[in-house]
PDB file of C-alpha atoms in Angstrom:
ATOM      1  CA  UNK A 175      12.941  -8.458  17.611  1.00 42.00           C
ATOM      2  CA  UNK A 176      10.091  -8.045  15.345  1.00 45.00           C
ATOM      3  CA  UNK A 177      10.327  -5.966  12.118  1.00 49.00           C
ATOM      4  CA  UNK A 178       6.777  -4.518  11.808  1.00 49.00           C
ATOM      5  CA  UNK A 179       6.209  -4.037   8.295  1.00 50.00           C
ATOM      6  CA  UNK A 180       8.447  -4.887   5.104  1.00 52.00           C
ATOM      7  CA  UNK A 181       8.041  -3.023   2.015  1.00 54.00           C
ATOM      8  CA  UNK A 182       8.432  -4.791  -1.374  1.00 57.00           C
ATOM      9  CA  UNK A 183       8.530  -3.799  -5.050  1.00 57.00           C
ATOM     10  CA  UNK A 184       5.933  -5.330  -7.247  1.00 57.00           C
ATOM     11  CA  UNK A 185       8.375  -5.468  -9.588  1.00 58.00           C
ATOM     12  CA  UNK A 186       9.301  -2.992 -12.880  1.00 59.00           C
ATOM     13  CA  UNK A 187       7.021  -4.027 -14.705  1.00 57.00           C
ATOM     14  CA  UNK A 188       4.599  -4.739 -11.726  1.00 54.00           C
ATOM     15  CA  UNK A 189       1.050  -6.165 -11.512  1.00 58.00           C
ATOM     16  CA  UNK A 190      -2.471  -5.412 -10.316  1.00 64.00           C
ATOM     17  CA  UNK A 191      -2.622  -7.294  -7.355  1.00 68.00           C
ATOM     18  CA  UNK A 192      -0.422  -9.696  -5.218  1.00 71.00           C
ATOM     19  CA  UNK A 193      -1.062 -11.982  -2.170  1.00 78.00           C
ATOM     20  CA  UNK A 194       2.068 -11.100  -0.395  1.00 82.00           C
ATOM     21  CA  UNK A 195       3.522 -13.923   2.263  1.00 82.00           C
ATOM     22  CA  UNK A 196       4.978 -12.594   5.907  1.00 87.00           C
ATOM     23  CA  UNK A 197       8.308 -14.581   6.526  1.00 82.00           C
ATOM     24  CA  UNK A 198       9.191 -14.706  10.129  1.00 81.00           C
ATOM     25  CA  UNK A 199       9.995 -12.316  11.909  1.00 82.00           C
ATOM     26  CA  UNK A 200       7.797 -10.254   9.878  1.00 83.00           C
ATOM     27  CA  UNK A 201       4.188  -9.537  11.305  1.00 87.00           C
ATOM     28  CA  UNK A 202       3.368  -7.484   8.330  1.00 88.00           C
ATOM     29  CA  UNK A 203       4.659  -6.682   4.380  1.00 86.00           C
ATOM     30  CA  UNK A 204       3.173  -4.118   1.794  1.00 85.00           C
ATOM     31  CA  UNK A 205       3.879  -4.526  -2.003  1.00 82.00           C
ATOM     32  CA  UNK A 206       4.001  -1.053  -3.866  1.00 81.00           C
ATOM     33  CA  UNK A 207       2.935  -1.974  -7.448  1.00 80.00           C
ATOM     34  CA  UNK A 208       3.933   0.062 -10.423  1.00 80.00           C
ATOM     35  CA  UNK A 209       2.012   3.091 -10.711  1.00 82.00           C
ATOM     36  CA  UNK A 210       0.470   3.790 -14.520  1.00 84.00           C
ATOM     37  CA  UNK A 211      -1.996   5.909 -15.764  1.00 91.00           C
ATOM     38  CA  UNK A 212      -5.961   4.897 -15.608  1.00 91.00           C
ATOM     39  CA  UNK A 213      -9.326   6.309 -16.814  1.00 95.00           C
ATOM     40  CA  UNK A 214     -10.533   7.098 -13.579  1.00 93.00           C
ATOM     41  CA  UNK A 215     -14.648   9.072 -12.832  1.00 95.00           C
ATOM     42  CA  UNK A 216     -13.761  12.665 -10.319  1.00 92.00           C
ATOM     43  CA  UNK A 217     -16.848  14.619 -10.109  1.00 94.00           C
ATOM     44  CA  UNK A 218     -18.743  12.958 -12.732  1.00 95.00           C
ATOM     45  CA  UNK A 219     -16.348  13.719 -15.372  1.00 97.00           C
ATOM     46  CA  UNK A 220     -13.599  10.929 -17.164  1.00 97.00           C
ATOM     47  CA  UNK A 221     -10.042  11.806 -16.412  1.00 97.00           C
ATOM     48  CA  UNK A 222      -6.485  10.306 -16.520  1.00 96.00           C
ATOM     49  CA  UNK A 223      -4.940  10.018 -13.133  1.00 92.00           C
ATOM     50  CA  UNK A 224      -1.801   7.928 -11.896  1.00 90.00           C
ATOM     51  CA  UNK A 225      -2.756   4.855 -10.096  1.00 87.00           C
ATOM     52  CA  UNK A 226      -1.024   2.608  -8.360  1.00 84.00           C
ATOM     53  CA  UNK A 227      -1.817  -0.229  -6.202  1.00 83.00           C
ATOM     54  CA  UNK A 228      -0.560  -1.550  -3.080  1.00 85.00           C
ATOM     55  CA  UNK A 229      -1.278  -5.363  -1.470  1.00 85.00           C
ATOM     56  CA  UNK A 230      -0.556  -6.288   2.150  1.00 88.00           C
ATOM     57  CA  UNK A 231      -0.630  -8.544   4.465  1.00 89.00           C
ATOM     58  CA  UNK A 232      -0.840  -9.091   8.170  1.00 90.00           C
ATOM     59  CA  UNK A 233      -0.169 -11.737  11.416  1.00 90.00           C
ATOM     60  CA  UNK A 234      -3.199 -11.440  12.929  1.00 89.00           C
ATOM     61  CA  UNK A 235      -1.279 -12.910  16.130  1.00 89.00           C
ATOM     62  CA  UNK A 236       0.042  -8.785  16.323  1.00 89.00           C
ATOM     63  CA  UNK A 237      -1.369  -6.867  14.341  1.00 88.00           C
ATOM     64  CA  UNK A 238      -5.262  -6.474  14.213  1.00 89.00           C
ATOM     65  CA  UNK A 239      -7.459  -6.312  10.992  1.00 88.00           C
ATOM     66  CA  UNK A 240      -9.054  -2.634  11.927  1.00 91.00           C
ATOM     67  CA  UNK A 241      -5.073  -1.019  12.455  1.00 90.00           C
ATOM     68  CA  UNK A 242      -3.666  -2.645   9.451  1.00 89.00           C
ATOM     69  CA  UNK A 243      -6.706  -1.395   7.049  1.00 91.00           C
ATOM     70  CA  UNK A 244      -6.236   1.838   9.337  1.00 92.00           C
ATOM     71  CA  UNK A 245      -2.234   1.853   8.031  1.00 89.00           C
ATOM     72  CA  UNK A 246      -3.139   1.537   4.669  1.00 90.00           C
ATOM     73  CA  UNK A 247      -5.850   4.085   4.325  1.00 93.00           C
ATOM     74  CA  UNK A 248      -3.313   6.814   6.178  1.00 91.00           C
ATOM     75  CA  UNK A 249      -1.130   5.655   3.397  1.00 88.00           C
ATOM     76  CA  UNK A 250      -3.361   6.379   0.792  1.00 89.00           C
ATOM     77  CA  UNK A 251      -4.274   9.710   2.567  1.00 90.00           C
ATOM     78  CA  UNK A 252      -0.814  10.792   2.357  1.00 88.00           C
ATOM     79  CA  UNK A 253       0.011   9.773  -1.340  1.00 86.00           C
ATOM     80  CA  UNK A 254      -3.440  11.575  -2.310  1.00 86.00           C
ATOM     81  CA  UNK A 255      -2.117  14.627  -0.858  1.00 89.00           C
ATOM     82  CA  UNK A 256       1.012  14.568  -0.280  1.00 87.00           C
ATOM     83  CA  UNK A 257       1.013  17.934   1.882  1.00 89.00           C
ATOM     84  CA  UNK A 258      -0.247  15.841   4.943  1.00 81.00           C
ATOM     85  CA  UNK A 259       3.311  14.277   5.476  1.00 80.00           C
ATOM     86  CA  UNK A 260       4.882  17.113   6.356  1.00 84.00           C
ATOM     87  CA  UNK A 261       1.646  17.995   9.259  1.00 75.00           C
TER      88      UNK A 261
END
């Protein structure tokens, strides 16, 4: 059988950005990085917000380009607003 996704720590210390590799039987893996707080613009003004990124990849055999970016913007949805889980 075919695990769908794999989820993987960027590490403690973590990074910005990864190029993560799918190992058979995988067809897809996500990396959470660390999450650390950023200058980021909301509504025109400079604040301090938590970021944290996330790098995936995908077989394309399975798992088409349009559904995994589809996966990872629900993702980001739900860790925006975290109320959206639990709908």
């Amino acid at each position: 059988k075919w695990r769908i996704i794999y989820l993987q720590s960027g590490g403690r210390d973590g990074g910005l950005g990864d190029t993560p590799i799918i190992n058979h039987p995988e067809v897809a893996i996500l990396v959470v990085h660390n999450a650390r707080e950023m200058p980021v613009v909301r509504d025109g003004n400079i604040v301090i917000r938590r970021i944290m990124n996330v790098s995936s990849s995908f077989d394309h055999r399975v798992v088409d380009g349009a559904d995994g970016a589809a996966l990872i913007q629900n993702l980001k949805r739900m860790l925006e607003t975290p109320a959206l889980i639990f709908i």
